[in-house]
XYZ file of C-alpha atoms in Angstrom:
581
model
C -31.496 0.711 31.781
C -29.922 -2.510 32.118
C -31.104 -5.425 30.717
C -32.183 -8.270 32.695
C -30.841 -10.745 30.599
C -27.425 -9.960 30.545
C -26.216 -11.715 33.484
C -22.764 -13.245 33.610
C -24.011 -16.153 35.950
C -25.638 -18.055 33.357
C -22.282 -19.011 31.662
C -20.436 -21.866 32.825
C -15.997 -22.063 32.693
C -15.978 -25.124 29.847
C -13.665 -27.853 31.480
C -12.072 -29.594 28.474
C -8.148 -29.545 29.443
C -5.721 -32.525 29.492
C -5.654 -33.867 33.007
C -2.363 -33.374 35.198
C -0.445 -31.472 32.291
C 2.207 -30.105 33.908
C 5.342 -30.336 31.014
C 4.158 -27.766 28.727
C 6.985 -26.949 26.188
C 5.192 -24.568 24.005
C 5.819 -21.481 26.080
C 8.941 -21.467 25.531
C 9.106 -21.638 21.784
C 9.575 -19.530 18.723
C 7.747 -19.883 15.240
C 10.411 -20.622 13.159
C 8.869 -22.157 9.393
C 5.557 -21.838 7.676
C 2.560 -24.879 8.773
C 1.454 -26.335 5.846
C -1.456 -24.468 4.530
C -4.801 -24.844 3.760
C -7.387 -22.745 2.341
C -10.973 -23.688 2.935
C -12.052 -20.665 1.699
C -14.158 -22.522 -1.139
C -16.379 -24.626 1.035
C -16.009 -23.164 5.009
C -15.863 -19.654 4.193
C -18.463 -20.456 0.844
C -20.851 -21.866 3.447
C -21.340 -18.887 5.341
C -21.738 -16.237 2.589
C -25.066 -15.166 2.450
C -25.297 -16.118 -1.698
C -22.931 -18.713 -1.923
C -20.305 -18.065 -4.748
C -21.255 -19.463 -8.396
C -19.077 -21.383 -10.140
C -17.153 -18.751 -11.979
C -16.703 -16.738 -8.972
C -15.282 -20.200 -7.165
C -13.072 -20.415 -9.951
C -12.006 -17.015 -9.930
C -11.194 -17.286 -5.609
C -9.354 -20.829 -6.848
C -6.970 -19.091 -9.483
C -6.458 -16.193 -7.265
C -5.377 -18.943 -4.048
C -2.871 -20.662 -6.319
C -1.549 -17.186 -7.193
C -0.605 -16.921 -3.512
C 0.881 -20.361 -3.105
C -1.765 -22.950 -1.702
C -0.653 -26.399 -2.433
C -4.091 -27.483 -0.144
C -7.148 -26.091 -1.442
C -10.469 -27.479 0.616
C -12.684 -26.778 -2.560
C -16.614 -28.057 -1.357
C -18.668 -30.619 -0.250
C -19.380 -31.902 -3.802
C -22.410 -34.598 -2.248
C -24.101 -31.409 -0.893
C -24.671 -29.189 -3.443
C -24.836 -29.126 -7.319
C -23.137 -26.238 -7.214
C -19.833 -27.528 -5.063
C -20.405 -30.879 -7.792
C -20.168 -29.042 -10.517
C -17.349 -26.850 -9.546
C -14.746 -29.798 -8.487
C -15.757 -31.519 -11.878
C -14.903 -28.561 -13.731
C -12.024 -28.916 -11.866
C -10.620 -32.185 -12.753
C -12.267 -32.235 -16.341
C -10.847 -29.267 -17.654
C -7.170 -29.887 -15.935
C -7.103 -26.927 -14.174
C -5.172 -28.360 -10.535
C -1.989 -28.591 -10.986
C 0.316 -31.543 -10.594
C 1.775 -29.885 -7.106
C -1.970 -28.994 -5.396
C -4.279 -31.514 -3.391
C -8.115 -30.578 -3.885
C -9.579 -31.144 -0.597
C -13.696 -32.282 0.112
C -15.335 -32.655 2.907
C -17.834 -35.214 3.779
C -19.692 -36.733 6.270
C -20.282 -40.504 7.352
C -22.617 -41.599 5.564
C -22.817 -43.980 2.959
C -24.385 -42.558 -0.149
C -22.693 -38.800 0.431
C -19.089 -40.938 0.229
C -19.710 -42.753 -2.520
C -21.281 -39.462 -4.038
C -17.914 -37.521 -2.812
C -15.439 -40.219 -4.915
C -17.764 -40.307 -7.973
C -17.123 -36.243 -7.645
C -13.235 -36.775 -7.720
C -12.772 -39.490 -10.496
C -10.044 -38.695 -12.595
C -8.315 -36.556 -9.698
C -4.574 -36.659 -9.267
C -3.947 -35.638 -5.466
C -6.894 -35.365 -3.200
C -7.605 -35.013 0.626
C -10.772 -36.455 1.886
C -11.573 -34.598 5.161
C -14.580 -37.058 6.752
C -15.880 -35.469 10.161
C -18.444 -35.979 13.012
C -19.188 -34.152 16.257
C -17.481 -35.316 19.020
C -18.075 -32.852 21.930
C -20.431 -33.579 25.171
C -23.282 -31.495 24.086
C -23.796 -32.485 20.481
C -23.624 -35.903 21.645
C -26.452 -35.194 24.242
C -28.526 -32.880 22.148
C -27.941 -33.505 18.895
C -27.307 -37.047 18.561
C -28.756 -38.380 21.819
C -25.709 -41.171 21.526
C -23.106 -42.218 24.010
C -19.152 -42.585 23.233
C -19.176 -45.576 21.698
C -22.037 -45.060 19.182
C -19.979 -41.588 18.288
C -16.985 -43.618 17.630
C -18.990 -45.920 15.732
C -19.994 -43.403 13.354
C -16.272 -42.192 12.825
C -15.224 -45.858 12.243
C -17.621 -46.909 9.752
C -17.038 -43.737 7.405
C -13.181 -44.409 8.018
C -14.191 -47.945 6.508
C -16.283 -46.830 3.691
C -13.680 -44.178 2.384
C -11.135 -46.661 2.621
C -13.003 -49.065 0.375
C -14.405 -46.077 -2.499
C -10.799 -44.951 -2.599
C -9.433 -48.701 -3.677
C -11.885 -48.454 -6.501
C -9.760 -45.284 -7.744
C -6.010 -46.460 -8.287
C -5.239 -43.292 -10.500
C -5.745 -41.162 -7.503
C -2.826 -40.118 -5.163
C -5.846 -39.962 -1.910
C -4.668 -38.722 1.743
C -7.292 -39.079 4.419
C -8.160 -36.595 6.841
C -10.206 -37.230 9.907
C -11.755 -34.242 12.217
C -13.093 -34.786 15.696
C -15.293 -31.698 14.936
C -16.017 -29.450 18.406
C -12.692 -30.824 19.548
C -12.545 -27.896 22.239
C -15.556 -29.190 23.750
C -14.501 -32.829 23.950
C -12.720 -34.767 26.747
C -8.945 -35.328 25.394
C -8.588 -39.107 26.044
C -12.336 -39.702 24.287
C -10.903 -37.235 21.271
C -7.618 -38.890 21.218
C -9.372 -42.614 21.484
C -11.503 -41.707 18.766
C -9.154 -40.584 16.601
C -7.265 -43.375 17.269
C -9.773 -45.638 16.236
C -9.974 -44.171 12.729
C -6.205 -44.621 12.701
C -6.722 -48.059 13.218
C -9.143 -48.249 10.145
C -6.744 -46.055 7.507
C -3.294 -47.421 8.532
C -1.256 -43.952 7.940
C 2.421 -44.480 7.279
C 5.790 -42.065 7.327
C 5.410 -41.574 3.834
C 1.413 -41.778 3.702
C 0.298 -39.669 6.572
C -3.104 -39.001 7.710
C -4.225 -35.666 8.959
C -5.758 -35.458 12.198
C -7.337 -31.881 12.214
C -8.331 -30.480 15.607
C -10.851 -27.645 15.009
C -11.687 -24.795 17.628
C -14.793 -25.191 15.611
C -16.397 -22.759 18.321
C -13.895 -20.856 20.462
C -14.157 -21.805 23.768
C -11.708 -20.470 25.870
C -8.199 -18.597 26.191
C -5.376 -19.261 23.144
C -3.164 -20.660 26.137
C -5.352 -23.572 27.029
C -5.794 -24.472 23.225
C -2.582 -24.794 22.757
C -2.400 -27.262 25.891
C -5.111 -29.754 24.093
C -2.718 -29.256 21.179
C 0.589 -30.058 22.843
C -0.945 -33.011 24.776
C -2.693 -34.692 21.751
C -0.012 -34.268 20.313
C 2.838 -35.686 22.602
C -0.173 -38.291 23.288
C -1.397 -39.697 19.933
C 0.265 -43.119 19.122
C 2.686 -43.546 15.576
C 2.760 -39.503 15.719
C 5.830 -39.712 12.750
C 2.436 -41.020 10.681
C 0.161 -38.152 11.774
C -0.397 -34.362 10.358
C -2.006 -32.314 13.189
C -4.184 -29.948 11.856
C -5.436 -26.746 13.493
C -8.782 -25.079 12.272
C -9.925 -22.377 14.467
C -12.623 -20.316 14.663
C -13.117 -16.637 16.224
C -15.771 -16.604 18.175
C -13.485 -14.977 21.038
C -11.949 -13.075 18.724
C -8.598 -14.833 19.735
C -7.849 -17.099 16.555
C -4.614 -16.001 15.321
C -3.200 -16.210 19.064
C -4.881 -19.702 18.969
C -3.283 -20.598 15.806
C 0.089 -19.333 16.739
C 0.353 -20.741 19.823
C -0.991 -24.327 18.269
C 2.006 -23.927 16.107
C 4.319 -23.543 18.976
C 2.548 -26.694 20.588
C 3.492 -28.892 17.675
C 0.356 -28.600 14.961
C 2.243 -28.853 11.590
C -1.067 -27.865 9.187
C -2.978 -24.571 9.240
C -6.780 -24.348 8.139
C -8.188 -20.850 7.348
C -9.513 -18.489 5.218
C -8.428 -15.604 3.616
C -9.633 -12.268 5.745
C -11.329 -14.292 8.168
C -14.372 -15.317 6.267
C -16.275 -18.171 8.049
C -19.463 -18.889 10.252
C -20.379 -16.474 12.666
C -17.271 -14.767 14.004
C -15.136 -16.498 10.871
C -12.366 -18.997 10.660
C -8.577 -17.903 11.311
C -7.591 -15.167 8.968
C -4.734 -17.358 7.318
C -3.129 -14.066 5.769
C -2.477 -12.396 9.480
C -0.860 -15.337 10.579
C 1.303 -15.673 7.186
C 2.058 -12.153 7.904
C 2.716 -11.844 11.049
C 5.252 -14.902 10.028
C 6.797 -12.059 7.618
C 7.286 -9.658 9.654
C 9.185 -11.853 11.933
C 11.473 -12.580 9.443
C 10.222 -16.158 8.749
C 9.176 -16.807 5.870
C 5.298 -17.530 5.439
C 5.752 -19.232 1.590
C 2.435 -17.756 0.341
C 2.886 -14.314 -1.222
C 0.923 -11.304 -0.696
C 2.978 -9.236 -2.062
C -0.004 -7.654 -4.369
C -2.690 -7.349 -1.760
C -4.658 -4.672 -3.400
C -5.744 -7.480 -6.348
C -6.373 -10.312 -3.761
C -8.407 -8.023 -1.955
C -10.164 -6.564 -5.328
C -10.802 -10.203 -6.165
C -12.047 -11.783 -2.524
C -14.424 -8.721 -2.631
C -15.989 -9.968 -5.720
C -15.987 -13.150 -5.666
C -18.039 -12.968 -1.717
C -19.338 -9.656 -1.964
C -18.237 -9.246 1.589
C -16.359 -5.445 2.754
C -13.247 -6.108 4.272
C -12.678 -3.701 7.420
C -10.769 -0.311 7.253
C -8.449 -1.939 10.032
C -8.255 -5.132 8.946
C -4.280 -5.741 9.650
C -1.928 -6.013 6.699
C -5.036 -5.163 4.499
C -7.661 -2.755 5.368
C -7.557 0.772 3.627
C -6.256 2.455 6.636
C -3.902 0.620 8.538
C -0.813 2.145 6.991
C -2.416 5.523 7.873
C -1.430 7.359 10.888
C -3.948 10.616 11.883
C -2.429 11.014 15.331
C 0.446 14.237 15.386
C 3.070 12.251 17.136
C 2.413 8.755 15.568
C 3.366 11.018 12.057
C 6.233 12.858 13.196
C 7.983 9.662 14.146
C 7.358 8.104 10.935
C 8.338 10.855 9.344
C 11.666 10.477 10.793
C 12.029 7.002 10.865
C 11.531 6.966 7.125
C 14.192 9.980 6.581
C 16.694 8.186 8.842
C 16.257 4.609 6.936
C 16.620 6.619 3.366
C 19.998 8.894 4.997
C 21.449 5.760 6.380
C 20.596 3.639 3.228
C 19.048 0.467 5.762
C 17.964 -2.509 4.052
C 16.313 -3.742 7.266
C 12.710 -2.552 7.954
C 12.904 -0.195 11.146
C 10.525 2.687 11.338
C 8.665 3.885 14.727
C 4.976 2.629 14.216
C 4.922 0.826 10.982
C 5.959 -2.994 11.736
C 5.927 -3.851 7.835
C 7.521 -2.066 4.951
C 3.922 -1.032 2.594
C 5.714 -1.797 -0.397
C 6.348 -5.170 0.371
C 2.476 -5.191 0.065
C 2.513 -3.291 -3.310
C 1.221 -0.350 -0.615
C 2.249 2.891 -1.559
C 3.873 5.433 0.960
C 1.170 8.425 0.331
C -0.968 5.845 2.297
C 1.097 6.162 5.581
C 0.634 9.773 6.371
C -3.512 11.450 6.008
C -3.919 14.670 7.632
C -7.332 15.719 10.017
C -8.151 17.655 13.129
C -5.639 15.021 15.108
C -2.850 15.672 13.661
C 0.111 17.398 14.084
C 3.512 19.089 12.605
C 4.903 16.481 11.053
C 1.626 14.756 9.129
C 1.658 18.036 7.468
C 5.403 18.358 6.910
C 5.248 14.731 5.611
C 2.987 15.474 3.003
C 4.653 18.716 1.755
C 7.815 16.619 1.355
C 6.838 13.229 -0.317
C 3.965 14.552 -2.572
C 5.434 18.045 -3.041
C 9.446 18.087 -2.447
C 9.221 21.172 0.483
C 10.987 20.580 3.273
C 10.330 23.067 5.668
C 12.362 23.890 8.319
C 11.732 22.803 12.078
C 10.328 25.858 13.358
C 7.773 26.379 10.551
C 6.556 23.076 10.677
C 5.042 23.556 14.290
C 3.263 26.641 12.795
C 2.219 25.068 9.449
C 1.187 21.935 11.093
C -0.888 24.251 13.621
C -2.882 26.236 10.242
C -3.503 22.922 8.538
C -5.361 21.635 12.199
C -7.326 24.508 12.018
C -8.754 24.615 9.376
C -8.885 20.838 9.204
C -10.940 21.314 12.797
C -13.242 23.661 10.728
C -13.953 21.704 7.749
C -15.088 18.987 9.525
C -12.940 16.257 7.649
C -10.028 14.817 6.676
C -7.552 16.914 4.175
C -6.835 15.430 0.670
C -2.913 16.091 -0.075
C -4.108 18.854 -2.685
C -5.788 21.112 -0.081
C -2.718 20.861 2.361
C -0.707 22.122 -0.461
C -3.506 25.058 -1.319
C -3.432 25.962 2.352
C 0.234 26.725 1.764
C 0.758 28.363 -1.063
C -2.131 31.277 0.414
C -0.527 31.280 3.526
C 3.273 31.329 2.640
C 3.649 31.905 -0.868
C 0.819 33.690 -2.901
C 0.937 37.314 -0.548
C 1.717 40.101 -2.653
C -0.461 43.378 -0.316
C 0.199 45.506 1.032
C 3.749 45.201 -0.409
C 4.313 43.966 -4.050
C 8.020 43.463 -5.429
C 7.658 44.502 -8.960
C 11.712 44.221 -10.109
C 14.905 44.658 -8.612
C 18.572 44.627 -9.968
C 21.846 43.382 -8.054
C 25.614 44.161 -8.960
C 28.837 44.842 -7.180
C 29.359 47.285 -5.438
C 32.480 48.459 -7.947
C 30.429 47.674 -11.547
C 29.263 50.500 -13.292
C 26.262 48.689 -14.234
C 23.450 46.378 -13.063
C 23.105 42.777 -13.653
C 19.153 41.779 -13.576
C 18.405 38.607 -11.638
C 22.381 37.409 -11.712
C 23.014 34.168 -10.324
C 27.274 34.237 -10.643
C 28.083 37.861 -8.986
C 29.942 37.636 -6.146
C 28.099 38.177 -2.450
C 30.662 39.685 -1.148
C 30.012 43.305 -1.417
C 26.398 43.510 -3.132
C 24.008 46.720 -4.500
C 20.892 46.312 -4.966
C 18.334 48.304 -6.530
C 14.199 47.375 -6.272
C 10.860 48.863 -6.824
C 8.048 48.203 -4.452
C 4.710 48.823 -4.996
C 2.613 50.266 -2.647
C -1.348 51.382 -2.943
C -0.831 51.997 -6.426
C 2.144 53.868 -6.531
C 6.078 52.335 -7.084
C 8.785 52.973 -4.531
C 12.444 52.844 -5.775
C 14.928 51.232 -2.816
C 18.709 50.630 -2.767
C 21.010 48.852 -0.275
C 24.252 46.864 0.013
C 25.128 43.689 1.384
C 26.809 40.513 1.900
C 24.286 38.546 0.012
C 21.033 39.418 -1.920
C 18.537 38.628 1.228
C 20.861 40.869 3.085
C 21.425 43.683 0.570
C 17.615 43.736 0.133
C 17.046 43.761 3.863
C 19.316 46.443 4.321
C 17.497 48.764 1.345
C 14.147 47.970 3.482
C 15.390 49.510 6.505
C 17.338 52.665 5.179
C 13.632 53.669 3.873
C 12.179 57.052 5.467
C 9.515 57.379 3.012
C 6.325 57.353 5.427
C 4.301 54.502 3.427
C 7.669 52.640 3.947
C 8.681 53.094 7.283
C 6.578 50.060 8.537
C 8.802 47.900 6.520
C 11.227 48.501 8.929
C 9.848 46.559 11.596
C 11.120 43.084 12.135
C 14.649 41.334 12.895
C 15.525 38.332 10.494
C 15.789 35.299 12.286
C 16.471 32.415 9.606
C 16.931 31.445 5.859
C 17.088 28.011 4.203
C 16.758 27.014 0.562
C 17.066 23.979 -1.530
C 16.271 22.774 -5.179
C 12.868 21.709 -6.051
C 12.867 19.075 -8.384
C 15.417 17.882 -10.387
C 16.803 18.752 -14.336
C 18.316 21.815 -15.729
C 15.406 23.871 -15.228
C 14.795 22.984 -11.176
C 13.613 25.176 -9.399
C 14.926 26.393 -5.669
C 12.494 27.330 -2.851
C 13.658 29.929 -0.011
C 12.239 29.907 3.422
C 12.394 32.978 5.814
C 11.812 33.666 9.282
C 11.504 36.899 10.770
C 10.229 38.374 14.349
C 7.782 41.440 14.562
C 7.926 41.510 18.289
C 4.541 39.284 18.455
C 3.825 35.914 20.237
C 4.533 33.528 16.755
C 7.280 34.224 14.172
C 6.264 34.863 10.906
C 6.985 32.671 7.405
C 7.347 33.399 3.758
C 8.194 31.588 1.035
C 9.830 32.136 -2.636
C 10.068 30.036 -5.626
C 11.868 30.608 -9.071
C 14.156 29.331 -10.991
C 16.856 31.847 -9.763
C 17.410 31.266 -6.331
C 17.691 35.237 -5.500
C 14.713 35.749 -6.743
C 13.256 33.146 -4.702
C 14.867 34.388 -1.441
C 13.669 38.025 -1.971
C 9.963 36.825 -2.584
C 10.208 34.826 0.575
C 11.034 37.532 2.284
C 8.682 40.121 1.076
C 6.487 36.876 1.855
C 7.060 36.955 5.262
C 6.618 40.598 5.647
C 3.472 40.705 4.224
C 2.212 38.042 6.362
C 2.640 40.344 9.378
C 0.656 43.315 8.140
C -2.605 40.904 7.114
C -4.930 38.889 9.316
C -5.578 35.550 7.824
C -7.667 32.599 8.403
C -7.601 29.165 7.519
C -11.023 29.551 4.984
């Protein structure tokens, strides 16, 4: 039953966009160098966990941010909390920022929480102090109950008072940052005149810029008109060579990467975000998808991920927040590909890169190398009731070394389906290898090879299990077990597979006659492992006359061997019913 509530009509189109903008450039553009960056994940994302971090788990997200390059590091709002106090102190007593990373605090415009915020970062080298107020048409009607100019009034007189505490602190290399906070529900010329005004107040140079920082601090509306308010401002705002424009979205549309990309394109130069998306409600910007996706464009993002696994290990700790299966770059399966065809193309992708010996990235589904990641390849390819030929081949090859041949992949890939379908789950690499060995290797009824000698044709005597006879013109002599009682067979032929074939089909001893019943249809081999002890494995395809071919196959150290237990294999195979239990 639907519910009454949920009607559409009550929602208004928000009406926020730079008047008669017609020259939009930022279509047009390509990303083509990293924003500066800045994490906020100490004090935005902080905010929103439901235990806020303590200080050893702050410092533990700090170490782990400078790790991955963050030369801006938004790390509280030291007049609100003890905690955020304590922390920055820490900080700054114990030396632990270095020389090239600005410690960024936020504070609001009031008196006593500025003077509180400087007292915090005495003794400081490089700090930003981000001062904000609400801007936006509703919060000035029903939060503040002011009009524009009291709004700006507020903004002005903070601008003043942080001016004046940072004079009192010489030793201190200070940057100011200003935030018209709900900037995408503020008109542009009252958000640019009120940023403006600040301006006024701090006097930012070429060399001494301020940061103007223009949150989507709710998402309002499509990427594409964000990036307009960005483009304009930014075209717009007077002395722009002495101006940083910031970007700080949020996700409440689920749209801030495409926000923050597209802001890039209209001219922001500074990134704020968190790692994985942390933030109120819907989260901030995911800075490490953007970074990424700056990667994997070839551009690069100068903040490293390369060992994701530990920043993931350690963001989990320190917020004790999950981060999602399909999180992109990150989550535990998005290397992983279920679907049949998705597997068989990477399959092939990554045999044609290794044969070809590319150094650039180009495999069918898989946009980033996982290594670069400190991934691992066993990741890419997991096996359930949706997938196909080639998940299964895949696995056999890279965690096993078999490389079946075309035609018995379709087969193999159909048995491990099945019983994948039956089970009820997904298949650990271990029980697709199990599967195989019971249904191609380990079949030794009704028919059991128990020995078997080869020679030439011309030698007077056998030569057990020779590997350096020549094929030419081959006897062979075996003894097959069958019920309980041993069956001596001879034959010639070109080769050992064919000289045993042959002795199979000369039989007329009734218990043997079935034996006779097939055509061979194909052979391949190749070593298993590597070292003077390898291994070969023999695969063998032969008809019965039946719908589906049938598949054995032979391992030893002496490939004849091998080949003669694939085929026995194979035969077997058509004489028993199997299932995939």
């Amino acid at each position: 039953m639907k519910n009454s509530e949920f009607n559409y009509k009550k929602y208004v189109k928000p009406n926020f966009q730079p008047k008669n903008f017609t020259n939009r450039e930022w279509p047009d553009k390509d990303i083509t160098k990293a924003p500066i960056w800045c994490s906020v994940d100490l004090r935005d994302g902080n905010q929103s966990l439901p235990t806020p971090m303590s200080v050893d788990e702050k410092m533990g997200m700090f170490k782990m941010l400078l790790d991955v390059g963050f030369k801006e590091i938004e790390v509280g709002f030291p007049s609100a909390s003890q905690t955020e106090y304590d922390f920055l102190r820490k900080l700054i007593d114990e030396n632990l920022i270095p020389d090239d990373v600005k410690v960024q605090v936020l504070t609001q415009s009031r008196e006593h929480l500025i003077t509180k915020t400087f007292e915090a970062l005495k003794g400081c080298k490089n700090a930003i102090v981000h001062l904000y107020n609400s801007t936006s048409v509703l919060q000035r009607d029903v939060v503040f109950n002011m009009d524009k100019e009291e709004i700006i009034g507020i903004a002005v007189k903070g601008a003043k008072l942080i001016k004046e505490e940072a004079a009192k602190y010489p030793e201190t290399n200070f940057q100011f940052e200003y935030s018209p906070e709900s900037f995408t529900g503020t008109e542009m010329d009252y958000a640019l005149e009120i940023c403006e005004a600040v301006m006024d107040v701090w006097q930012p140079t070429s060399e001494n810029k301020m940061i103007i920082n223009l949150p989507s601090t709710v998402e309002m509306t499509t990427p594409n008109r964000y990036a307009d308010q960005i483009e304009w401002f930014s075209k717009t705002i007077k002395n722009r060579d002495c101006v940083s424009i910031s970007l700080h979205p949020h996700n409440d549309r689920g749209t801030s990467t495409a926000a923050a990309e597209l802001g890039l394109l209209a001219g922001a130069d500074r990134i704020e975000g968190t790692l994985f998306g942390n933030g109120e409600r819907t989260g901030n910007l995911d800075i490490l998808i953007v970074g990424m996706n700056m990667y994997s464009q070839g551009v690069d993002p100068e903040l490293d991920f390369s060992n994701i696994n530990k920043i993931a290990e350690i963001y989990k700790d320190c917020t004790k927040l999950p981060i999602h299966e399909r999180h992109p770059y990150v989550g535990d399966l998005v290397f992983t590909a279920f679907s049949g065809s998705h597997q068989d193309a990477i399959r092939k992708g990554m045999k044609a890169r290794e044969s070809r010996g590319e150094y650039v990235w180009q495999v069918p589904y898989l946009p980033l190398d996982p290594h670069d990641l400190g991934r691992e390849y066993k990741e890419i390819i997991r096996i359930n009731s949706q997938s196909g030929k080639g998940g299964a081949a895949y696995i056999m090859e890279s965690e096993f070394g078999y490389n079946m041949p075309k035609a018995m992949q379709k087969y193999f890939g159909k048995v491990v389906k099945r019983r994948s379908d039956s089970m009820g789950k997904e298949l650990s690499p271990q029980e697709i290898f199990n599967l195989f060995e019971k249904w191609y290797i380990n079949i030794e009824t009704p028919y059991k090879l128990t020995k078997y000698k080869i020679s030439s044709v011309d030698s007077d005597s056998f030569d057990v299990d020779s590997n350096n006879i020549e094929t030419n013109n081959l006897l062979l002599e075996a003894v097959i077990n069958f019920n309980g009682h041993d069956y001596t067979i001879k034959g010639t032929g070109n080769g050992p597979v064919d000289a045993f074939s042959n002795a199979l089909m000369q039989q007329d001893e009734e218990e043997l006659k079935s034996l006779k019943n097939y055509k061979f249809v194909h052979y391949h081999e190749h070593a298993l492992g590597e070292g003077s002890h390898v291994k070969g494995v023999a695969y063998i395809q032969i008809d019965t006359g039946c719908t589906e071919p049938y598949f054995g196959v032979g391992i030893s150290e002496n490939i004849n061997t091998a080949a003669i237990s694939a085929l026995m294999n194979a035969i077997n195979k058509s004489y028993i019913k199997m299932d995939v239990n």
